[in-house]
XYZ file of C-alpha atoms in Angstrom:
671
model
C 20.460 19.410 -4.920
C 20.925 16.526 -2.543
C 21.358 13.125 -4.115
C 20.925 11.149 -0.906
C 18.447 8.348 -1.247
C 18.418 7.399 2.439
C 19.999 8.988 5.513
C 23.508 7.698 6.138
C 22.498 5.570 9.082
C 20.068 3.584 6.919
C 22.693 1.100 5.838
C 21.821 -1.861 3.654
C 21.873 -5.004 5.727
C 23.411 -8.191 4.456
C 20.768 -10.859 3.986
C 22.535 -13.048 6.537
C 21.820 -10.346 9.135
C 18.073 -10.500 8.519
C 15.727 -12.937 10.240
C 13.973 -15.628 8.275
C 10.786 -14.079 6.875
C 7.640 -15.949 8.001
C 4.860 -16.591 5.489
C 2.667 -13.603 6.498
C 5.709 -11.284 6.543
C 7.086 -11.393 3.011
C 8.460 -7.849 2.866
C 11.993 -7.873 1.474
C 14.820 -5.801 2.888
C 14.269 -2.786 0.604
C 10.595 -2.565 1.532
C 11.388 -2.960 5.211
C 14.046 -0.254 5.091
C 11.724 2.239 3.416
C 8.786 1.393 5.682
C 11.093 1.978 8.656
C 12.200 5.291 7.244
C 8.682 6.713 6.896
C 7.537 5.250 10.205
C 4.904 2.816 8.917
C 6.741 -0.437 9.573
C 4.699 -1.338 12.642
C 1.428 -0.630 10.833
C 2.524 -2.881 7.980
C 3.350 -5.863 10.199
C 1.540 -8.837 8.733
C 0.039 -6.773 5.893
C 2.042 -8.703 3.306
C -0.385 -11.566 3.890
C -2.557 -9.760 1.311
C -0.190 -11.148 -1.350
C -1.475 -14.530 -2.485
C 0.769 -17.081 -4.230
C -1.976 -17.802 -6.770
C -4.791 -16.232 -8.799
C -8.160 -15.960 -7.092
C -11.359 -16.780 -8.976
C -12.028 -13.042 -9.193
C -8.611 -12.471 -10.774
C -9.161 -15.266 -13.285
C -12.554 -13.879 -14.309
C -11.184 -10.326 -14.416
C -8.313 -10.901 -16.863
C -10.533 -12.891 -19.235
C -12.641 -9.758 -19.839
C -9.763 -7.383 -20.596
C -8.336 -6.190 -23.914
C -5.005 -5.083 -22.442
C -2.499 -5.691 -19.664
C 0.740 -3.925 -18.727
C 3.700 -6.282 -18.356
C 7.218 -5.770 -16.989
C 10.173 -7.796 -18.324
C 13.984 -7.700 -18.178
C 16.425 -7.226 -21.048
C 19.765 -9.019 -21.330
C 21.377 -6.445 -19.024
C 18.692 -6.998 -16.413
C 17.052 -3.619 -17.057
C 13.256 -3.493 -16.593
C 10.951 -2.436 -19.439
C 7.149 -2.113 -19.521
C 4.901 -3.182 -22.396
C 1.210 -2.735 -23.136
C 0.072 -6.130 -24.401
C -3.290 -6.102 -26.189
C -5.713 -8.548 -27.756
C -9.332 -9.470 -28.218
C -11.250 -10.413 -25.081
C -10.151 -13.885 -24.142
C -6.533 -13.401 -25.216
C -5.742 -13.882 -21.515
C -6.986 -16.872 -19.563
C -6.144 -18.841 -16.448
C -6.470 -22.614 -16.772
C -5.478 -23.007 -13.117
C -4.725 -20.823 -10.114
C -0.965 -20.741 -10.805
C -1.058 -19.950 -14.526
C -1.770 -16.799 -16.524
C -1.902 -17.669 -20.231
C -1.520 -15.051 -22.984
C -2.021 -15.632 -26.714
C -1.633 -12.603 -28.964
C 0.565 -10.854 -31.523
C 3.071 -8.226 -30.487
C 3.326 -5.135 -32.694
C 5.570 -5.618 -35.743
C 6.971 -3.219 -38.314
C 4.566 -3.849 -41.170
C 6.093 -0.950 -43.077
C 9.282 -2.920 -43.640
C 10.008 -5.553 -46.235
C 8.633 -9.020 -45.573
C 12.116 -10.351 -44.916
C 12.996 -7.326 -42.778
C 10.034 -7.382 -40.445
C 11.007 -6.920 -36.821
C 9.138 -6.843 -33.542
C 9.004 -3.376 -32.036
C 7.808 -3.933 -28.486
C 10.581 -4.946 -26.034
C 8.685 -7.771 -24.326
C 9.299 -10.463 -26.943
C 13.028 -9.821 -27.212
C 13.266 -9.753 -23.404
C 11.467 -13.061 -22.955
C 13.598 -14.732 -25.624
C 16.981 -13.198 -24.852
C 16.662 -11.283 -21.576
C 18.277 -12.002 -18.208
C 17.721 -15.605 -17.125
C 17.895 -17.216 -13.710
C 17.958 -20.752 -12.303
C 16.511 -23.362 -14.687
C 16.559 -20.718 -17.425
C 13.487 -19.016 -15.990
C 12.698 -15.345 -16.674
C 11.024 -12.901 -14.285
C 7.850 -10.998 -15.162
C 5.361 -8.661 -13.512
C 2.032 -7.202 -14.585
C -0.741 -4.834 -13.621
C -4.190 -5.584 -15.003
C -6.643 -2.728 -14.793
C -9.993 -1.836 -16.256
C -10.031 1.845 -17.141
C -13.836 1.895 -17.271
C -14.198 1.273 -13.535
C -10.671 1.777 -12.088
C -10.400 -1.832 -10.948
C -6.740 -2.895 -10.591
C -4.857 -6.099 -9.741
C -1.127 -6.839 -9.667
C 0.646 -10.096 -10.464
C 4.204 -11.328 -10.755
C 6.090 -14.569 -11.149
C 8.371 -16.555 -13.406
C 8.183 -18.096 -16.863
C 10.172 -21.167 -17.922
C 11.747 -21.576 -21.396
C 9.298 -24.308 -22.421
C 6.394 -21.966 -21.625
C 7.548 -19.261 -24.076
C 6.260 -20.004 -27.570
C 7.084 -17.066 -29.805
C 7.919 -16.158 -33.370
C 10.295 -13.213 -33.472
C 9.426 -12.568 -37.128
C 5.641 -12.428 -36.960
C 5.323 -11.347 -33.337
C 2.996 -14.248 -32.512
C 3.337 -15.100 -28.863
C 1.926 -17.760 -26.536
C 2.981 -17.516 -22.895
C 2.245 -19.678 -19.887
C 3.245 -17.418 -16.993
C 3.632 -18.973 -13.550
C 2.065 -16.734 -10.890
C 3.966 -16.321 -7.619
C 2.130 -13.295 -6.208
C -1.216 -11.598 -6.747
C -2.978 -8.782 -4.960
C -5.782 -6.281 -5.442
C -4.978 -2.557 -5.575
C -7.133 0.474 -4.869
C -8.584 2.657 -7.667
C -6.737 5.786 -6.527
C -5.288 8.092 -9.249
C -6.714 6.058 -12.180
C -8.398 7.978 -15.020
C -11.709 6.602 -16.281
C -11.479 5.808 -19.987
C -13.716 4.165 -22.550
C -12.409 2.079 -25.416
C -13.299 2.996 -28.989
C -12.542 0.818 -32.024
C -9.876 2.181 -34.337
C -8.453 1.004 -37.629
C -4.733 1.386 -36.958
C -2.249 2.765 -39.420
C 0.941 0.796 -39.921
C 3.056 1.123 -36.796
C 6.596 2.340 -36.783
C 9.381 2.406 -34.246
C 12.401 4.436 -33.337
C 14.850 3.248 -30.735
C 17.402 5.753 -29.467
C 20.124 5.131 -32.100
C 22.923 5.029 -29.568
C 20.998 2.487 -27.473
C 18.828 0.315 -29.662
C 17.193 -2.330 -27.517
C 17.921 -4.932 -30.151
C 21.615 -4.233 -30.406
C 22.804 -2.418 -27.321
C 25.856 -0.192 -27.614
C 26.961 0.388 -24.046
C 29.809 2.681 -25.074
C 27.552 5.480 -26.348
C 25.936 8.110 -24.110
C 22.173 8.587 -24.202
C 21.366 11.817 -26.045
C 18.008 12.644 -24.415
C 14.318 12.534 -25.272
C 13.212 14.289 -28.431
C 10.705 17.137 -28.286
C 8.051 14.739 -29.567
C 8.827 12.207 -26.840
C 8.842 14.918 -24.172
C 5.386 15.948 -25.344
C 4.065 12.436 -24.694
C 5.447 12.612 -21.139
C 4.082 16.087 -20.407
C 0.565 15.197 -21.605
C 0.418 11.915 -19.695
C -1.979 11.501 -16.774
C -0.415 8.153 -15.885
C 2.688 6.053 -16.254
C 3.416 2.370 -15.748
C 6.493 1.462 -13.745
C 8.368 -1.815 -13.463
C 11.018 -2.481 -10.831
C 12.958 -5.449 -9.497
C 14.256 -7.078 -6.327
C 15.693 -10.454 -7.259
C 17.516 -12.678 -4.793
C 17.428 -16.339 -5.750
C 18.262 -17.371 -2.201
C 14.751 -16.267 -1.254
C 11.380 -17.749 -2.149
C 9.729 -16.466 -5.319
C 6.951 -14.979 -3.148
C 9.523 -12.476 -1.818
C 11.951 -12.100 -4.712
C 10.919 -10.931 -8.173
C 9.565 -7.996 -10.170
C 6.774 -5.485 -9.679
C 4.661 -3.549 -12.170
C 2.178 -0.857 -11.242
C 0.316 2.273 -12.275
C 1.022 5.849 -11.180
C -1.368 8.673 -11.993
C -1.887 12.417 -11.694
C -3.202 15.408 -13.601
C -1.471 16.166 -16.935
C 1.687 18.119 -16.210
C 2.543 16.179 -13.049
C 5.679 14.648 -14.633
C 8.725 16.799 -15.310
C 11.424 16.259 -17.933
C 14.684 18.143 -17.428
C 15.902 20.639 -20.001
C 18.226 18.127 -21.668
C 15.595 15.383 -21.818
C 17.830 13.022 -19.862
C 15.856 12.635 -16.647
C 12.244 12.426 -15.515
C 10.852 13.453 -12.115
C 7.453 12.586 -10.671
C 5.929 12.752 -7.164
C 5.047 9.633 -5.202
C 1.517 10.320 -3.984
C 0.207 8.621 -0.861
C -1.040 5.066 -1.294
C -1.335 1.826 0.617
C 2.061 2.328 2.349
C 3.367 -1.023 1.125
C 6.089 0.764 -0.874
C 6.663 -2.185 -3.209
C 8.109 0.042 -5.946
C 10.135 2.352 -3.695
C 11.347 -0.624 -1.685
C 12.580 -2.260 -4.881
C 14.378 0.953 -5.892
C 16.096 1.160 -2.487
C 17.607 -2.272 -3.141
C 18.024 -2.049 -6.947
C 17.658 1.326 -8.724
C 16.940 -0.105 -12.192
C 13.406 0.648 -13.402
C 11.375 0.816 -16.615
C 8.585 3.247 -17.475
C 5.858 3.218 -20.124
C 3.976 6.306 -21.308
C 0.956 5.753 -23.548
C -0.724 8.452 -25.641
C -4.227 7.000 -25.549
C -5.408 9.422 -28.253
C -2.852 8.335 -30.869
C -1.813 4.880 -29.672
C 1.849 5.910 -29.366
C 3.897 4.089 -26.706
C 7.118 5.489 -25.239
C 9.202 2.858 -23.426
C 12.123 4.064 -21.290
C 14.571 2.372 -18.941
C 17.056 3.841 -16.508
C 18.037 4.157 -12.859
C 15.998 5.844 -10.128
C 16.689 7.850 -7.000
C 14.174 8.550 -4.237
C 14.022 11.969 -2.571
C 12.196 12.457 0.719
C 11.155 15.371 2.926
C 13.003 18.617 2.286
C 15.061 17.089 -0.522
C 11.838 16.118 -2.276
C 10.172 19.468 -1.724
C 13.166 21.287 -3.211
C 12.841 19.113 -6.290
C 9.043 18.948 -6.453
C 7.234 21.394 -4.107
C 4.564 19.987 -1.748
C 5.710 16.410 -2.329
C 6.780 14.297 0.619
C 8.473 11.864 -1.763
C 9.562 12.070 -5.389
C 11.403 9.850 -7.848
C 14.032 10.997 -10.342
C 14.850 8.644 -13.219
C 18.105 8.995 -15.153
C 17.300 7.638 -18.611
C 19.548 5.170 -20.397
C 17.515 3.983 -23.400
C 14.162 4.533 -25.081
C 11.910 2.974 -27.692
C 9.199 5.051 -29.359
C 6.561 2.730 -30.785
C 4.200 4.815 -32.929
C 0.517 3.859 -33.340
C 1.133 0.671 -31.380
C -2.230 0.399 -29.592
C -4.906 -0.999 -31.959
C -7.747 0.962 -30.314
C -8.260 4.305 -28.609
C -9.039 4.919 -24.938
C -11.023 8.138 -24.564
C -10.615 10.090 -21.326
C -13.878 10.497 -19.393
C -12.814 11.503 -15.877
C -9.537 12.218 -14.121
C -9.281 10.721 -10.653
C -10.761 12.963 -7.948
C -7.752 12.006 -5.831
C -5.206 13.629 -8.137
C -3.502 16.505 -6.307
C -3.405 19.762 -8.200
C -0.329 20.038 -10.391
C 2.197 22.360 -8.782
C 5.027 24.444 -10.161
C 8.188 22.423 -10.438
C 11.666 23.495 -9.515
C 14.266 23.834 -10.785
C 13.469 24.524 -14.424
C 10.499 25.756 -16.359
C 7.031 25.545 -14.853
C 4.806 23.093 -16.641
C 1.296 24.017 -17.649
C -1.156 23.339 -14.829
C -4.498 22.427 -16.462
C -6.249 22.522 -13.088
C -5.001 25.884 -11.833
C -7.667 27.999 -13.499
C -10.407 25.438 -13.094
C -10.095 24.894 -9.326
C -13.524 25.276 -7.737
C -12.939 26.869 -4.356
C -15.272 25.839 -1.529
C -15.595 28.370 1.292
C -16.786 27.378 4.754
C -19.716 29.614 5.702
C -21.501 27.957 8.636
C -20.913 25.361 11.365
C -23.704 23.531 13.212
C -22.744 21.565 16.319
C -24.710 18.351 16.928
C -22.567 16.735 19.617
C -19.201 17.436 21.258
C -17.430 15.566 18.450
C -19.916 15.853 15.552
C -20.685 18.966 13.509
C -22.037 19.908 10.094
C -19.981 22.240 7.902
C -21.739 24.142 5.125
C -19.563 25.172 2.182
C -20.347 27.528 -0.691
C -18.665 26.850 -4.010
C -17.211 29.316 -6.460
C -18.907 27.502 -9.337
C -22.082 25.435 -9.394
C -21.894 21.686 -8.826
C -24.306 18.840 -9.470
C -24.570 15.898 -7.112
C -26.979 13.154 -6.142
C -27.806 12.521 -2.463
C -25.468 9.828 -1.168
C -22.436 10.944 -3.167
C -19.188 12.244 -1.691
C -17.045 15.373 -1.979
C -13.258 15.391 -2.320
C -11.490 18.424 -0.814
C -7.828 19.422 -1.004
C -6.449 20.818 2.274
C -2.888 20.793 0.911
C -2.249 24.421 1.864
C -2.392 23.359 5.515
C 0.383 20.810 5.024
C 3.129 22.494 6.987
C 4.665 19.300 8.337
C 7.705 19.445 6.062
C 10.356 16.812 6.539
C 10.742 15.003 9.837
C 12.762 11.831 9.840
C 11.132 10.721 13.090
C 7.510 11.590 13.798
C 6.541 9.487 16.779
C 3.710 11.891 17.600
C 2.148 11.593 14.130
C 3.927 8.994 11.966
C 1.216 9.022 9.313
C 1.962 12.704 8.681
C 4.892 11.485 6.603
C 2.444 9.896 4.174
C -0.447 12.349 4.061
C -1.558 14.216 0.930
C -4.125 16.286 2.897
C -6.888 15.259 0.509
C -10.066 14.202 2.275
C -13.305 12.542 1.189
C -16.598 12.804 3.061
C -20.160 11.930 2.151
C -22.277 14.998 1.447
C -25.017 15.077 4.093
C -27.174 17.720 2.415
C -29.424 17.475 -0.642
C -29.497 20.073 -3.415
C -32.412 22.509 -3.367
C -33.474 21.208 -6.761
C -32.564 17.619 -7.512
C -30.547 17.211 -10.690
C -29.824 20.948 -10.902
C -26.656 22.846 -10.128
C -26.190 24.209 -6.645
C -23.515 26.332 -5.026
C -23.799 24.897 -1.526
C -23.248 21.565 0.152
C -22.910 20.317 3.700
C -20.609 17.762 5.319
C -21.383 16.172 8.695
C -18.033 15.198 10.178
C -16.991 13.417 13.336
C -13.842 14.652 15.030
C -11.213 11.946 14.825
C -8.673 11.980 17.640
C -5.337 12.881 16.083
C -6.944 13.616 12.716
C -5.320 16.720 11.284
C -8.161 17.872 9.054
C -11.112 16.944 11.273
C -9.297 18.727 14.128
C -8.726 21.760 11.901
C -12.425 21.949 11.035
C -13.777 21.282 14.518
C -11.477 23.888 16.040
C -12.137 26.455 13.334
C -13.846 29.618 14.515
C -15.550 31.584 11.791
C -15.141 34.747 13.858
C -11.676 36.161 14.502
C -10.895 35.920 18.180
C -13.929 33.750 18.827
C -15.676 36.570 20.673
C -18.770 36.490 18.571
C -19.203 40.243 18.866
C -20.978 42.342 16.279
C -18.888 43.585 13.420
C -16.215 40.932 13.749
C -14.938 39.769 10.385
C -15.394 36.192 9.353
C -12.251 34.082 9.383
C -12.279 32.511 5.951
C -11.450 28.919 5.143
C -11.456 28.181 1.423
C -10.096 25.005 -0.151
C -10.333 23.471 -3.644
C -13.268 21.133 -4.223
C -11.598 18.501 -6.376
C -14.631 16.438 -7.280
C -17.986 15.049 -6.278
C -18.916 11.501 -7.175
C -19.761 8.024 -6.062
C -22.297 5.331 -6.876
C -23.811 4.956 -3.410
C -27.212 6.468 -4.210
C -30.809 5.308 -3.928
C -31.309 2.223 -6.120
C -33.723 2.559 -8.994
C -34.809 -1.087 -9.095
C -36.718 -1.025 -5.801
C -38.282 1.362 -3.299
C -38.370 -1.225 -0.544
C -35.148 -0.508 1.277
C -33.172 -1.254 4.423
C -30.608 1.308 5.573
C -27.962 0.050 8.034
C -25.514 2.570 9.457
C -22.865 2.656 12.138
C -22.026 5.963 13.816
C -21.230 8.743 11.355
C -22.037 6.272 8.552
C -25.552 7.685 8.824
C -24.583 10.668 6.641
C -25.453 9.243 3.190
C -28.862 8.153 4.481
C -29.470 11.612 5.903
C -28.732 13.025 2.446
C -30.984 10.471 0.723
C -33.922 11.212 3.040
C -33.395 14.936 2.627
C -33.437 14.374 -1.121
C -36.735 12.490 -0.916
C -38.087 15.377 1.138
C -37.011 17.810 -1.574
C -38.668 15.587 -4.180
C -41.869 15.538 -2.138
C -41.857 19.342 -1.903
C -41.221 19.779 -5.620
C -43.666 17.192 -6.902
C -46.430 17.490 -4.351
C -47.679 15.522 -1.373
C -47.984 11.812 -1.917
C -45.147 11.553 -4.423
C -43.127 9.707 -1.792
C -45.676 6.931 -1.860
C -44.194 3.610 -2.783
C -41.115 4.013 -0.636
C -40.945 1.618 2.282
C -37.764 2.246 4.256
C -36.473 0.662 7.434
C -33.421 2.287 8.958
C -31.249 0.558 11.547
C -28.552 2.765 12.994
C -25.999 1.851 15.631
C -24.506 4.488 17.943
C -22.524 4.368 21.155
C -24.598 7.090 22.862
C -27.683 9.170 22.120
C -25.705 12.173 20.827
C -23.993 10.019 18.209
C -27.414 9.065 16.837
C -27.842 12.761 15.859
C -31.351 13.212 17.321
C -31.802 16.739 15.933
C -31.136 15.533 12.372
C -33.273 12.406 12.872
C -36.215 14.576 13.872
C -35.733 16.824 10.858
C -35.564 14.072 8.227
C -38.466 12.118 9.719
C -40.687 15.180 9.531
C -39.547 16.262 6.074
C -39.395 12.994 4.182
C -43.088 12.173 4.417
C -42.465 8.513 3.721
C -43.258 5.122 5.128
C -40.160 5.172 7.293
C -39.254 3.671 10.640
C -35.970 3.900 12.543
C -34.454 1.498 15.046
C -31.560 2.920 17.060
C -29.189 0.502 18.793
C -27.279 2.188 21.639
C -24.201 0.043 22.269
C -23.042 1.856 25.399
C -25.702 1.791 28.095
C -25.463 4.938 30.284
C -26.633 5.030 33.917
C -29.788 6.843 32.800
C -30.476 4.465 29.898
C -34.252 4.864 30.199
C -33.945 8.629 30.024
C -31.628 8.434 27.011
C -34.026 6.141 25.186
C -36.918 8.441 25.892
C -35.050 11.361 24.330
C -35.083 9.536 21.020
C -38.501 7.941 21.372
C -40.125 11.310 22.019
C -38.823 12.650 18.730
C -41.158 10.447 16.729
C -43.357 7.427 17.194
C -41.415 5.935 14.261
C -38.247 5.614 16.376
C -37.597 2.452 18.380
C -34.651 2.301 20.776
C -32.731 -0.871 21.647
C -29.682 -1.249 23.859
C -26.722 -3.503 23.165
C -24.981 -4.585 20.020
C -26.632 -5.553 16.797
C -26.376 -9.188 15.657
C -28.089 -11.383 13.075
C -30.971 -12.308 15.396
C -31.678 -8.738 16.454
C -31.391 -7.591 12.848
C -34.047 -10.111 11.799
C -36.286 -9.174 14.726
C -36.107 -5.515 13.712
C -36.709 -6.179 9.989
C -38.360 -9.550 9.547
C -38.791 -9.072 5.783
C -35.098 -8.312 5.176
C -34.978 -10.818 2.288
C -37.415 -8.680 0.290
C -35.409 -5.460 0.601
C -32.447 -3.834 -1.076
C -29.871 -3.252 1.667
C -27.729 -0.102 1.808
C -24.821 -0.293 4.237
C -22.424 2.361 5.533
C -20.146 2.622 8.547
C -16.637 1.832 9.781
C -14.981 -1.151 8.104
C -15.308 -3.532 11.114
C -18.984 -2.628 11.421
C -19.656 -3.279 7.727
C -17.784 -6.585 7.830
C -19.924 -7.697 10.775
C -23.126 -6.581 9.040
C -22.232 -8.456 5.857
C -21.654 -11.547 7.942
C -25.034 -11.182 9.647
C -26.795 -10.551 6.340
C -25.134 -13.666 4.916
C -26.394 -15.667 7.902
C -29.882 -14.401 7.062
C -29.423 -15.530 3.415
C -29.525 -12.035 1.931
C -28.206 -12.261 -1.641
C -24.893 -10.391 -2.111
C -26.290 -8.570 -5.145
C -28.940 -7.015 -2.884
C -26.317 -5.438 -0.613
C -24.957 -2.024 -1.599
C -22.185 -0.397 0.425
C -20.310 2.868 0.485
C -16.666 2.402 -0.466
C -14.576 5.544 -0.939
C -12.090 4.657 1.794
C -9.006 4.432 -0.402
């Protein structure tokens, strides 16, 4: 097994060799090295401007509503640890944009004698006695997330001695944490959980006897995780990881700690046979590589595993190595990157969480758990439950737009407007390439794709075994190219008796909240290009409802649909005609053609002839033209879908027209 973290020519640069980092470019040298290695450095230029040196109003409101936060801290040796800090709502507050205040009680050993009570969680000991820097300040990091909706924000900063008010005997703690960085994170790989009250039993703690966090013996070798501790790791669908890059010659916005969440299906984390190391894959994310960049520069990390059913917390600390490409795939098949942690010390804090978090839904973005090598295969809870979706028909609408009908192995239930998540991992044959100038993003692709379902089930609310996706071919897109070039007949001859060429992939999930609102039937749809697909599904669903419940049941719906397309074909005239005829609603469509062809009049007539309810305009949509098309926009619920720049422009126009933000609903699965 290779132990190389980076190719030999990726040498660490001395800080004096690096240019001064401008404000919008706060990546440190470890992050820059790793971004260079996986060929995303250019794409990340300027992206560090997303880090703010303060808490936004949204962040301040968010933390005040939480009962828990995950915090990274350093022990006296400078090793990171992660803690789950809990309290009643309001235990966290932000009196100003630079301060995160926490008042709570850290878990104590209430089974011991009164005079022998000790704090079990590492955070208090770390803040009181851990590694200190200039002016006696300590470093900290945190990830605040709401398991009920997958919302996640990261923070880090410093805390000064006078802002740590703690009682090591009772565990009472009052912190005034200075915030140096904050940023929002996507909801990818986060399990939905709901909190249930629980009357906790007395907690207890075991620290690895040769490496007790409260009296470190550096001369004794770590003996490995116990079977019980390994069970916590194997069952986990997430971990929390804290890392560090600290250089006091740099500004605190660049130097410091990081704490974040990693998730996957149970069984995605491997423990070696001796219980001395942990391996997990690094799934694709925002390509910032904050954690991996920290590890490149400083391999010390801390991990936290929480058993949300029992409240047990397993804290570990150690050193990490990153494996990439072929090295990673030998260690963890199908992974482009993986992390191996050599453990040095652990703390098992039993029944530490004073409530239970009940699992409701694993993330639809979790890749299927694969067999691990070397060593024993872990149980794959998804292997037998994978719902295979087989492509059975392709309908071409335009040179670069087609609908793909899939049939599922098991029935599914979905609401028009929701999306499907498909795993095309078996087509990932890229393997390791250090340089990939032709397709640099292939080095960070999990081959999982999400598209809005453009069909409606035959019977609304009932299970169906078929769904349809209308997909635009994206130049350079590996999966859209695969689908658009797929020929269901071997050889493409189309002759009688030719066998179908099967394409079957796992359907990971269907979901999403972008559906018809229930509070109003007076609606405005706004779509850009292929963003029309959820509205096609919604109108097809209303047509199904009309068929099932009888003529006239669509009464009450008043829908205006504005769709922007570059050319007539992109407006999908064949589908427009179908949904207008089937829906049987008070519905009118305005099509804006942004690219005026030489035969503009002829192109417009193609659409206008489909239905008297279609109006064609040429040129780009703006606030004035939007108001002219829908003068009563303020009385409607607005549903918005399209490319990000299009949606940003539409939100701006709607704001100019004084449309209330709460009346604007948008599709958002692009993470």
